[in-house]
């Protein structure tokens, strides 16, 4: 029998190591949202909404930022630690073990508004750690027999211990994405203990090894410690850190053997080699999934929201409706990005999903009179903005949601923070709404209480009014509840102050697809996604360069991503202040 007490003690010690690493990082300003001794609530992550500059202004840094067609926020906070997302944990475990718990079983990451997920400097807090520990323990117990068989260790006594130790070291280096440091090999040797080749003892030893590795800080966090520079300059990342950064951007998972070999050979210091490796990884199924996650994060639609809607909207759609919608969206994104038009323009104008069963179930005619639904020939589904998954991500559980959709479109697609309403805004709304008004007329009347109200709502309300016919799951209502036809036309101003006009959601989608602001916005979000944080002034030169690529390629997704990984900045990390 292995020393099971030692196995438990070492697993506990790894848990304590996680807490110590988190606490130390918090003390040095490396982590936000860290639980204190009493388990304090998490912070909101780096940055926050409403922090972009005004048109024509230039934050400290590259003066060319003032000429960009979209606002640039530079209130990010660098950190050398980056928490793995649930998507990254699922992908990593699948790559390492061949199986993984469900995404929903992992602790949910803290988010800020409509922004893509930022995980740099964000810790697992106390309540999350206990949930994560139990999940990993159960996973290790379930997977130990399979991995024991895969290890090929069928010897006895010291030969069996040596075999399991060799396997553990190789598995650990792959899982931790770095060579082992002093003492770690001894730790695995202690777990394996007095294994003699007996099935039950070997299984317990394998469980202990898996718990120790998968609950280790180096597995749950990505590091960008690098080599400190003189003064407060950027740190140069190690080859292993560059490989991990590239692989997680390309596939949401750890480096494969070929990428790790390139890191070991020192060739990832060359931009051309990084571009080559990224292109190779992007052609895999996991690469396609990673790009789909990026696009959905940009659109604020990567978190499942469909099953949260009121029952009356979900009745008759099937128990697998939410899963089918997600599959439809991912398939659509993959199809566009592997087509002859792999651009944002293609993503925002495609109708490839309209034949999918899940989409057809909400497009077909239903009901009668004022409750009749079914897609309109005057505003056919156009682009991902009219995909039910994206609509459901920005609607309330019940009822119409023009302000929610409008503000989301303004912030996620155009990178223009709307900001919080002024104090007492609800009380300012007009209450004496005349009878017989349409939904739009009623909302416009209520929010016309003064110049402050109208100025704020003019930024986003017209965008939302274009989507008024959609219910919370993306079903088109034939007419307004008043019985009157829809009025979907509108106009907003882009970041340069020029008018953006449209007469329907499909017309809006086509208009946004041609907007320089939208292309530049995606390029900025892609850079933030690669960094796991909001931007800082040191990033502005790269933002300018990426915008030029975005405009020249009509929002070429592959070109933007390759430019990110091949840039010299990809091999460095901004030093925390």
mmCIF file of C-alpha atoms in Angstrom, residues 120-393:
data_model
loop_
_atom_site.group_PDB
_atom_site.id
_atom_site.type_symbol
_atom_site.label_atom_id
_atom_site.label_comp_id
_atom_site.label_asym_id
_atom_site.label_seq_id
_atom_site.Cartn_x
_atom_site.Cartn_y
_atom_site.Cartn_z
ATOM 1 C CA UNK A 120 -5.013 38.633 -15.293
ATOM 2 C CA UNK A 121 -4.604 39.489 -11.637
ATOM 3 C CA UNK A 122 -7.831 37.710 -10.650
ATOM 4 C CA UNK A 123 -7.613 34.946 -8.059
ATOM 5 C CA UNK A 124 -9.665 31.962 -7.027
ATOM 6 C CA UNK A 125 -11.242 33.145 -3.781
ATOM 7 C CA UNK A 126 -11.812 30.969 -0.718
ATOM 8 C CA UNK A 127 -15.255 29.652 -1.614
ATOM 9 C CA UNK A 128 -14.087 28.848 -5.139
ATOM 10 C CA UNK A 129 -10.996 27.013 -3.893
ATOM 11 C CA UNK A 130 -13.052 24.589 -1.795
ATOM 12 C CA UNK A 131 -15.390 23.877 -4.706
ATOM 13 C CA UNK A 132 -12.461 23.461 -7.053
ATOM 14 C CA UNK A 133 -10.662 21.116 -4.662
ATOM 15 C CA UNK A 134 -13.685 18.835 -4.385
ATOM 16 C CA UNK A 135 -14.163 18.845 -8.155
ATOM 17 C CA UNK A 136 -10.517 17.919 -8.757
ATOM 18 C CA UNK A 137 -10.577 15.248 -6.063
ATOM 19 C CA UNK A 138 -13.614 13.599 -7.641
ATOM 20 C CA UNK A 139 -12.090 13.915 -11.099
ATOM 21 C CA UNK A 140 -8.805 12.369 -9.959
ATOM 22 C CA UNK A 141 -10.632 9.440 -8.384
ATOM 23 C CA UNK A 142 -12.641 8.832 -11.549
ATOM 24 C CA UNK A 143 -9.703 9.119 -13.962
ATOM 25 C CA UNK A 144 -6.972 7.345 -11.976
ATOM 26 C CA UNK A 145 -7.699 3.828 -13.335
ATOM 27 C CA UNK A 146 -7.651 5.053 -16.952
ATOM 28 C CA UNK A 147 -4.402 6.978 -16.542
ATOM 29 C CA UNK A 148 -2.832 4.105 -14.675
ATOM 30 C CA UNK A 149 -3.534 1.898 -17.677
ATOM 31 C CA UNK A 150 -2.211 4.567 -20.066
ATOM 32 C CA UNK A 151 0.996 4.876 -18.051
ATOM 33 C CA UNK A 152 1.943 1.336 -19.084
ATOM 34 C CA UNK A 153 3.370 0.688 -15.610
ATOM 35 C CA UNK A 154 2.684 -3.021 -14.936
ATOM 36 C CA UNK A 155 5.812 -3.913 -12.953
ATOM 37 C CA UNK A 156 6.341 -4.527 -9.255
ATOM 38 C CA UNK A 157 8.248 -3.171 -6.265
ATOM 39 C CA UNK A 158 10.939 -0.560 -7.031
ATOM 40 C CA UNK A 159 10.582 -0.986 -10.797
ATOM 41 C CA UNK A 160 6.896 -0.058 -10.527
ATOM 42 C CA UNK A 161 7.682 2.945 -8.350
ATOM 43 C CA UNK A 162 10.323 4.120 -10.820
ATOM 44 C CA UNK A 163 7.924 3.704 -13.714
ATOM 45 C CA UNK A 164 5.148 5.687 -12.023
ATOM 46 C CA UNK A 165 7.612 8.367 -10.953
ATOM 47 C CA UNK A 166 8.886 8.814 -14.522
ATOM 48 C CA UNK A 167 5.307 9.022 -15.798
ATOM 49 C CA UNK A 168 4.354 11.517 -13.060
ATOM 50 C CA UNK A 169 7.278 13.815 -13.879
ATOM 51 C CA UNK A 170 6.459 13.880 -17.600
ATOM 52 C CA UNK A 171 2.750 14.426 -16.943
ATOM 53 C CA UNK A 172 3.494 17.184 -14.423
ATOM 54 C CA UNK A 173 5.792 19.083 -16.791
ATOM 55 C CA UNK A 174 3.103 18.999 -19.471
ATOM 56 C CA UNK A 175 0.337 20.011 -17.073
ATOM 57 C CA UNK A 176 2.339 22.729 -15.319
ATOM 58 C CA UNK A 177 3.733 23.971 -18.645
ATOM 59 C CA UNK A 178 7.296 24.208 -17.316
ATOM 60 C CA UNK A 179 10.165 22.039 -16.051
ATOM 61 C CA UNK A 180 9.835 20.859 -12.465
ATOM 62 C CA UNK A 181 11.545 22.907 -9.767
ATOM 63 C CA UNK A 182 13.498 21.711 -6.739
ATOM 64 C CA UNK A 183 11.506 19.441 -4.450
ATOM 65 C CA UNK A 184 8.622 18.666 -6.816
ATOM 66 C CA UNK A 185 10.043 15.357 -8.020
ATOM 67 C CA UNK A 186 10.604 14.377 -4.388
ATOM 68 C CA UNK A 187 6.988 15.217 -3.700
ATOM 69 C CA UNK A 188 5.779 12.762 -6.325
ATOM 70 C CA UNK A 189 8.179 10.164 -4.981
ATOM 71 C CA UNK A 190 6.609 10.590 -1.553
ATOM 72 C CA UNK A 191 3.108 10.139 -2.961
ATOM 73 C CA UNK A 192 4.089 6.952 -4.758
ATOM 74 C CA UNK A 193 5.620 5.742 -1.496
ATOM 75 C CA UNK A 194 5.771 1.972 -1.166
ATOM 76 C CA UNK A 195 3.843 1.036 -4.312
ATOM 77 C CA UNK A 196 4.494 -2.602 -5.193
ATOM 78 C CA UNK A 197 2.391 -3.107 -8.306
ATOM 79 C CA UNK A 198 -0.860 -4.004 -6.528
ATOM 80 C CA UNK A 199 -3.917 -2.578 -8.303
ATOM 81 C CA UNK A 200 -5.537 -0.796 -5.345
ATOM 82 C CA UNK A 201 -2.272 0.723 -4.110
ATOM 83 C CA UNK A 202 -1.280 1.903 -7.581
ATOM 84 C CA UNK A 203 -4.709 3.476 -8.095
ATOM 85 C CA UNK A 204 -4.452 5.409 -4.822
ATOM 86 C CA UNK A 205 -0.993 6.602 -5.774
ATOM 87 C CA UNK A 206 -2.247 7.797 -9.164
ATOM 88 C CA UNK A 207 -5.100 9.645 -7.456
ATOM 89 C CA UNK A 208 -2.604 11.418 -5.211
ATOM 90 C CA UNK A 209 -0.406 12.413 -8.136
ATOM 91 C CA UNK A 210 -3.378 13.806 -10.082
ATOM 92 C CA UNK A 211 -4.671 15.770 -7.098
ATOM 93 C CA UNK A 212 -1.258 17.291 -6.448
ATOM 94 C CA UNK A 213 -0.727 18.337 -10.067
ATOM 95 C CA UNK A 214 -4.231 19.512 -10.970
ATOM 96 C CA UNK A 215 -4.634 21.516 -7.760
ATOM 97 C CA UNK A 216 -1.201 23.120 -8.086
ATOM 98 C CA UNK A 217 -0.980 26.910 -8.559
ATOM 99 C CA UNK A 218 1.145 26.351 -11.675
ATOM 100 C CA UNK A 219 -1.732 24.452 -13.263
ATOM 101 C CA UNK A 220 -4.566 26.753 -12.184
ATOM 102 C CA UNK A 221 -2.666 29.939 -13.032
ATOM 103 C CA UNK A 222 -0.567 30.955 -16.001
ATOM 104 C CA UNK A 223 2.545 32.902 -15.105
ATOM 105 C CA UNK A 224 4.187 35.719 -17.033
ATOM 106 C CA UNK A 225 7.033 36.316 -14.613
ATOM 107 C CA UNK A 226 9.710 36.366 -17.279
ATOM 108 C CA UNK A 227 13.075 37.994 -16.723
ATOM 109 C CA UNK A 228 12.824 41.334 -14.897
ATOM 110 C CA UNK A 229 14.058 44.300 -16.894
ATOM 111 C CA UNK A 230 16.072 47.216 -15.615
ATOM 112 C CA UNK A 231 13.948 49.892 -14.014
ATOM 113 C CA UNK A 232 10.258 49.388 -14.720
ATOM 114 C CA UNK A 233 10.594 48.134 -18.299
ATOM 115 C CA UNK A 234 8.792 45.142 -19.775
ATOM 116 C CA UNK A 235 9.844 41.678 -18.639
ATOM 117 C CA UNK A 236 11.083 39.164 -21.217
ATOM 118 C CA UNK A 237 8.978 36.010 -21.024
ATOM 119 C CA UNK A 238 10.661 32.612 -20.767
ATOM 120 C CA UNK A 239 10.337 30.217 -23.744
ATOM 121 C CA UNK A 240 7.825 28.118 -21.771
ATOM 122 C CA UNK A 241 5.732 31.206 -20.964
ATOM 123 C CA UNK A 242 5.737 32.278 -24.623
ATOM 124 C CA UNK A 243 4.632 28.789 -25.672
ATOM 125 C CA UNK A 244 1.813 28.788 -23.118
ATOM 126 C CA UNK A 245 0.657 32.287 -24.091
ATOM 127 C CA UNK A 246 0.585 31.328 -27.768
ATOM 128 C CA UNK A 247 -1.101 27.976 -27.209
ATOM 129 C CA UNK A 248 -3.848 29.280 -24.939
ATOM 130 C CA UNK A 249 -4.639 32.028 -27.462
ATOM 131 C CA UNK A 250 -4.680 29.540 -30.331
ATOM 132 C CA UNK A 251 -6.419 26.571 -28.679
ATOM 133 C CA UNK A 252 -7.445 27.507 -25.099
ATOM 134 C CA UNK A 253 -5.135 24.724 -23.939
ATOM 135 C CA UNK A 254 -1.507 23.885 -23.113
ATOM 136 C CA UNK A 255 1.284 23.585 -25.700
ATOM 137 C CA UNK A 256 1.441 20.387 -27.724
ATOM 138 C CA UNK A 257 4.676 18.478 -28.315
ATOM 139 C CA UNK A 258 5.657 20.410 -31.460
ATOM 140 C CA UNK A 259 5.142 23.815 -29.861
ATOM 141 C CA UNK A 260 7.001 22.750 -26.743
ATOM 142 C CA UNK A 261 9.873 21.501 -28.889
ATOM 143 C CA UNK A 262 10.048 24.910 -30.552
ATOM 144 C CA UNK A 263 10.157 26.522 -27.112
ATOM 145 C CA UNK A 264 12.937 24.201 -25.989
ATOM 146 C CA UNK A 265 14.883 25.007 -29.150
ATOM 147 C CA UNK A 266 14.548 28.750 -28.511
ATOM 148 C CA UNK A 267 12.876 29.463 -31.873
ATOM 149 C CA UNK A 268 9.755 31.112 -30.416
ATOM 150 C CA UNK A 269 11.768 34.305 -29.983
ATOM 151 C CA UNK A 270 11.229 34.800 -33.734
ATOM 152 C CA UNK A 271 7.948 36.343 -34.821
ATOM 153 C CA UNK A 272 7.819 34.247 -38.003
ATOM 154 C CA UNK A 273 8.078 31.027 -35.991
ATOM 155 C CA UNK A 274 5.307 32.123 -33.627
ATOM 156 C CA UNK A 275 3.104 32.988 -36.603
ATOM 157 C CA UNK A 276 3.832 29.593 -38.154
ATOM 158 C CA UNK A 277 2.992 27.723 -34.946
ATOM 159 C CA UNK A 278 -0.168 29.776 -34.412
ATOM 160 C CA UNK A 279 -1.348 29.096 -37.964
ATOM 161 C CA UNK A 280 -0.739 25.375 -37.474
ATOM 162 C CA UNK A 281 -2.681 25.241 -34.212
ATOM 163 C CA UNK A 282 -5.509 27.312 -35.671
ATOM 164 C CA UNK A 283 -6.280 24.590 -38.228
ATOM 165 C CA UNK A 284 -7.157 22.089 -35.477
ATOM 166 C CA UNK A 285 -10.667 21.526 -34.134
ATOM 167 C CA UNK A 286 -9.618 23.096 -30.860
ATOM 168 C CA UNK A 287 -8.237 26.067 -32.772
ATOM 169 C CA UNK A 288 -11.620 26.591 -34.422
ATOM 170 C CA UNK A 289 -13.305 26.396 -31.011
ATOM 171 C CA UNK A 290 -10.866 28.941 -29.563
ATOM 172 C CA UNK A 291 -11.626 31.445 -32.351
ATOM 173 C CA UNK A 292 -15.357 30.920 -31.816
ATOM 174 C CA UNK A 293 -14.946 31.621 -28.098
ATOM 175 C CA UNK A 294 -13.035 34.824 -28.903
ATOM 176 C CA UNK A 295 -15.767 36.040 -31.285
ATOM 177 C CA UNK A 296 -18.513 35.196 -28.786
ATOM 178 C CA UNK A 297 -16.572 36.924 -25.997
ATOM 179 C CA UNK A 298 -16.376 40.016 -28.208
ATOM 180 C CA UNK A 299 -20.138 39.833 -28.761
ATOM 181 C CA UNK A 300 -20.786 39.246 -25.049
ATOM 182 C CA UNK A 301 -22.405 35.899 -25.826
ATOM 183 C CA UNK A 302 -19.996 33.267 -24.504
ATOM 184 C CA UNK A 303 -21.935 32.738 -21.265
ATOM 185 C CA UNK A 304 -25.094 30.592 -21.574
ATOM 186 C CA UNK A 305 -28.213 32.690 -20.996
ATOM 187 C CA UNK A 306 -30.917 30.859 -22.940
ATOM 188 C CA UNK A 307 -32.053 28.531 -20.143
ATOM 189 C CA UNK A 308 -32.564 31.547 -17.846
ATOM 190 C CA UNK A 309 -35.476 32.871 -19.908
ATOM 191 C CA UNK A 310 -39.090 32.646 -18.773
ATOM 192 C CA UNK A 311 -40.709 29.276 -19.384
ATOM 193 C CA UNK A 312 -43.287 30.689 -21.804
ATOM 194 C CA UNK A 313 -40.502 31.505 -24.279
ATOM 195 C CA UNK A 314 -38.845 28.092 -23.991
ATOM 196 C CA UNK A 315 -41.976 25.950 -24.241
ATOM 197 C CA UNK A 316 -41.855 23.700 -27.284
ATOM 198 C CA UNK A 317 -38.215 24.396 -28.109
ATOM 199 C CA UNK A 318 -36.826 21.131 -26.725
ATOM 200 C CA UNK A 319 -34.539 20.328 -23.816
ATOM 201 C CA UNK A 320 -31.433 20.619 -25.989
ATOM 202 C CA UNK A 321 -32.367 24.011 -27.465
ATOM 203 C CA UNK A 322 -29.644 25.954 -25.623
ATOM 204 C CA UNK A 323 -26.957 23.434 -26.580
ATOM 205 C CA UNK A 324 -28.133 23.424 -30.184
ATOM 206 C CA UNK A 325 -28.052 27.242 -30.332
ATOM 207 C CA UNK A 326 -24.480 27.269 -29.090
ATOM 208 C CA UNK A 327 -23.486 24.638 -31.637
ATOM 209 C CA UNK A 328 -25.157 26.675 -34.380
ATOM 210 C CA UNK A 329 -23.255 29.817 -33.431
ATOM 211 C CA UNK A 330 -19.893 28.039 -33.239
ATOM 212 C CA UNK A 331 -20.513 26.278 -36.547
ATOM 213 C CA UNK A 332 -21.428 29.594 -38.171
ATOM 214 C CA UNK A 333 -18.292 31.315 -36.908
ATOM 215 C CA UNK A 334 -16.093 28.401 -37.992
ATOM 216 C CA UNK A 335 -17.738 28.356 -41.409
ATOM 217 C CA UNK A 336 -17.172 32.060 -41.990
ATOM 218 C CA UNK A 337 -13.575 32.011 -40.745
ATOM 219 C CA UNK A 338 -12.734 29.100 -43.058
ATOM 220 C CA UNK A 339 -14.514 30.663 -46.055
ATOM 221 C CA UNK A 340 -13.348 33.005 -48.787
ATOM 222 C CA UNK A 341 -14.481 35.942 -46.613
ATOM 223 C CA UNK A 342 -13.012 35.185 -43.127
ATOM 224 C CA UNK A 343 -13.638 38.682 -41.817
ATOM 225 C CA UNK A 344 -15.802 40.637 -39.410
ATOM 226 C CA UNK A 345 -17.762 41.741 -42.428
ATOM 227 C CA UNK A 346 -18.510 38.080 -43.093
ATOM 228 C CA UNK A 347 -19.436 37.387 -39.464
ATOM 229 C CA UNK A 348 -21.803 40.358 -39.317
ATOM 230 C CA UNK A 349 -23.563 39.643 -42.615
ATOM 231 C CA UNK A 350 -23.733 35.835 -42.869
ATOM 232 C CA UNK A 351 -27.058 34.038 -42.897
ATOM 233 C CA UNK A 352 -25.525 30.549 -42.928
ATOM 234 C CA UNK A 353 -27.279 29.594 -39.692
ATOM 235 C CA UNK A 354 -30.871 30.085 -40.847
ATOM 236 C CA UNK A 355 -31.149 26.437 -41.940
ATOM 237 C CA UNK A 356 -30.107 25.048 -38.541
ATOM 238 C CA UNK A 357 -32.902 23.218 -36.736
ATOM 239 C CA UNK A 358 -32.608 25.301 -33.576
ATOM 240 C CA UNK A 359 -32.856 28.532 -35.580
ATOM 241 C CA UNK A 360 -35.770 27.312 -37.644
ATOM 242 C CA UNK A 361 -37.665 26.495 -34.457
ATOM 243 C CA UNK A 362 -37.751 30.209 -33.542
ATOM 244 C CA UNK A 363 -38.139 31.463 -37.121
ATOM 245 C CA UNK A 364 -41.279 29.503 -37.999
ATOM 246 C CA UNK A 365 -44.743 31.160 -37.811
ATOM 247 C CA UNK A 366 -46.606 30.700 -34.529
ATOM 248 C CA UNK A 367 -49.490 32.252 -32.607
ATOM 249 C CA UNK A 368 -52.043 34.665 -34.008
ATOM 250 C CA UNK A 369 -53.164 38.276 -33.750
ATOM 251 C CA UNK A 370 -51.057 40.429 -31.461
ATOM 252 C CA UNK A 371 -49.051 37.402 -30.313
ATOM 253 C CA UNK A 372 -48.177 36.161 -33.807
ATOM 254 C CA UNK A 373 -44.496 35.436 -34.422
ATOM 255 C CA UNK A 374 -42.334 34.339 -37.313
ATOM 256 C CA UNK A 375 -39.460 35.889 -39.229
ATOM 257 C CA UNK A 376 -40.076 38.900 -41.419
ATOM 258 C CA UNK A 377 -39.104 38.984 -45.074
ATOM 259 C CA UNK A 378 -38.497 42.727 -44.717
ATOM 260 C CA UNK A 379 -35.723 42.139 -42.164
ATOM 261 C CA UNK A 380 -34.165 38.729 -42.847
ATOM 262 C CA UNK A 381 -31.628 37.290 -40.391
ATOM 263 C CA UNK A 382 -28.312 38.947 -41.153
ATOM 264 C CA UNK A 383 -25.118 38.186 -39.312
ATOM 265 C CA UNK A 384 -24.378 37.020 -35.794
ATOM 266 C CA UNK A 385 -26.127 40.010 -34.211
ATOM 267 C CA UNK A 386 -29.452 38.454 -35.270
ATOM 268 C CA UNK A 387 -28.485 34.968 -34.123
ATOM 269 C CA UNK A 388 -30.737 33.901 -31.193
ATOM 270 C CA UNK A 389 -27.730 33.021 -29.023
ATOM 271 C CA UNK A 390 -26.410 36.594 -29.228
ATOM 272 C CA UNK A 391 -29.869 38.111 -28.755
ATOM 273 C CA UNK A 392 -30.507 35.919 -25.697
ATOM 274 C CA UNK A 393 -27.210 37.075 -24.184
#
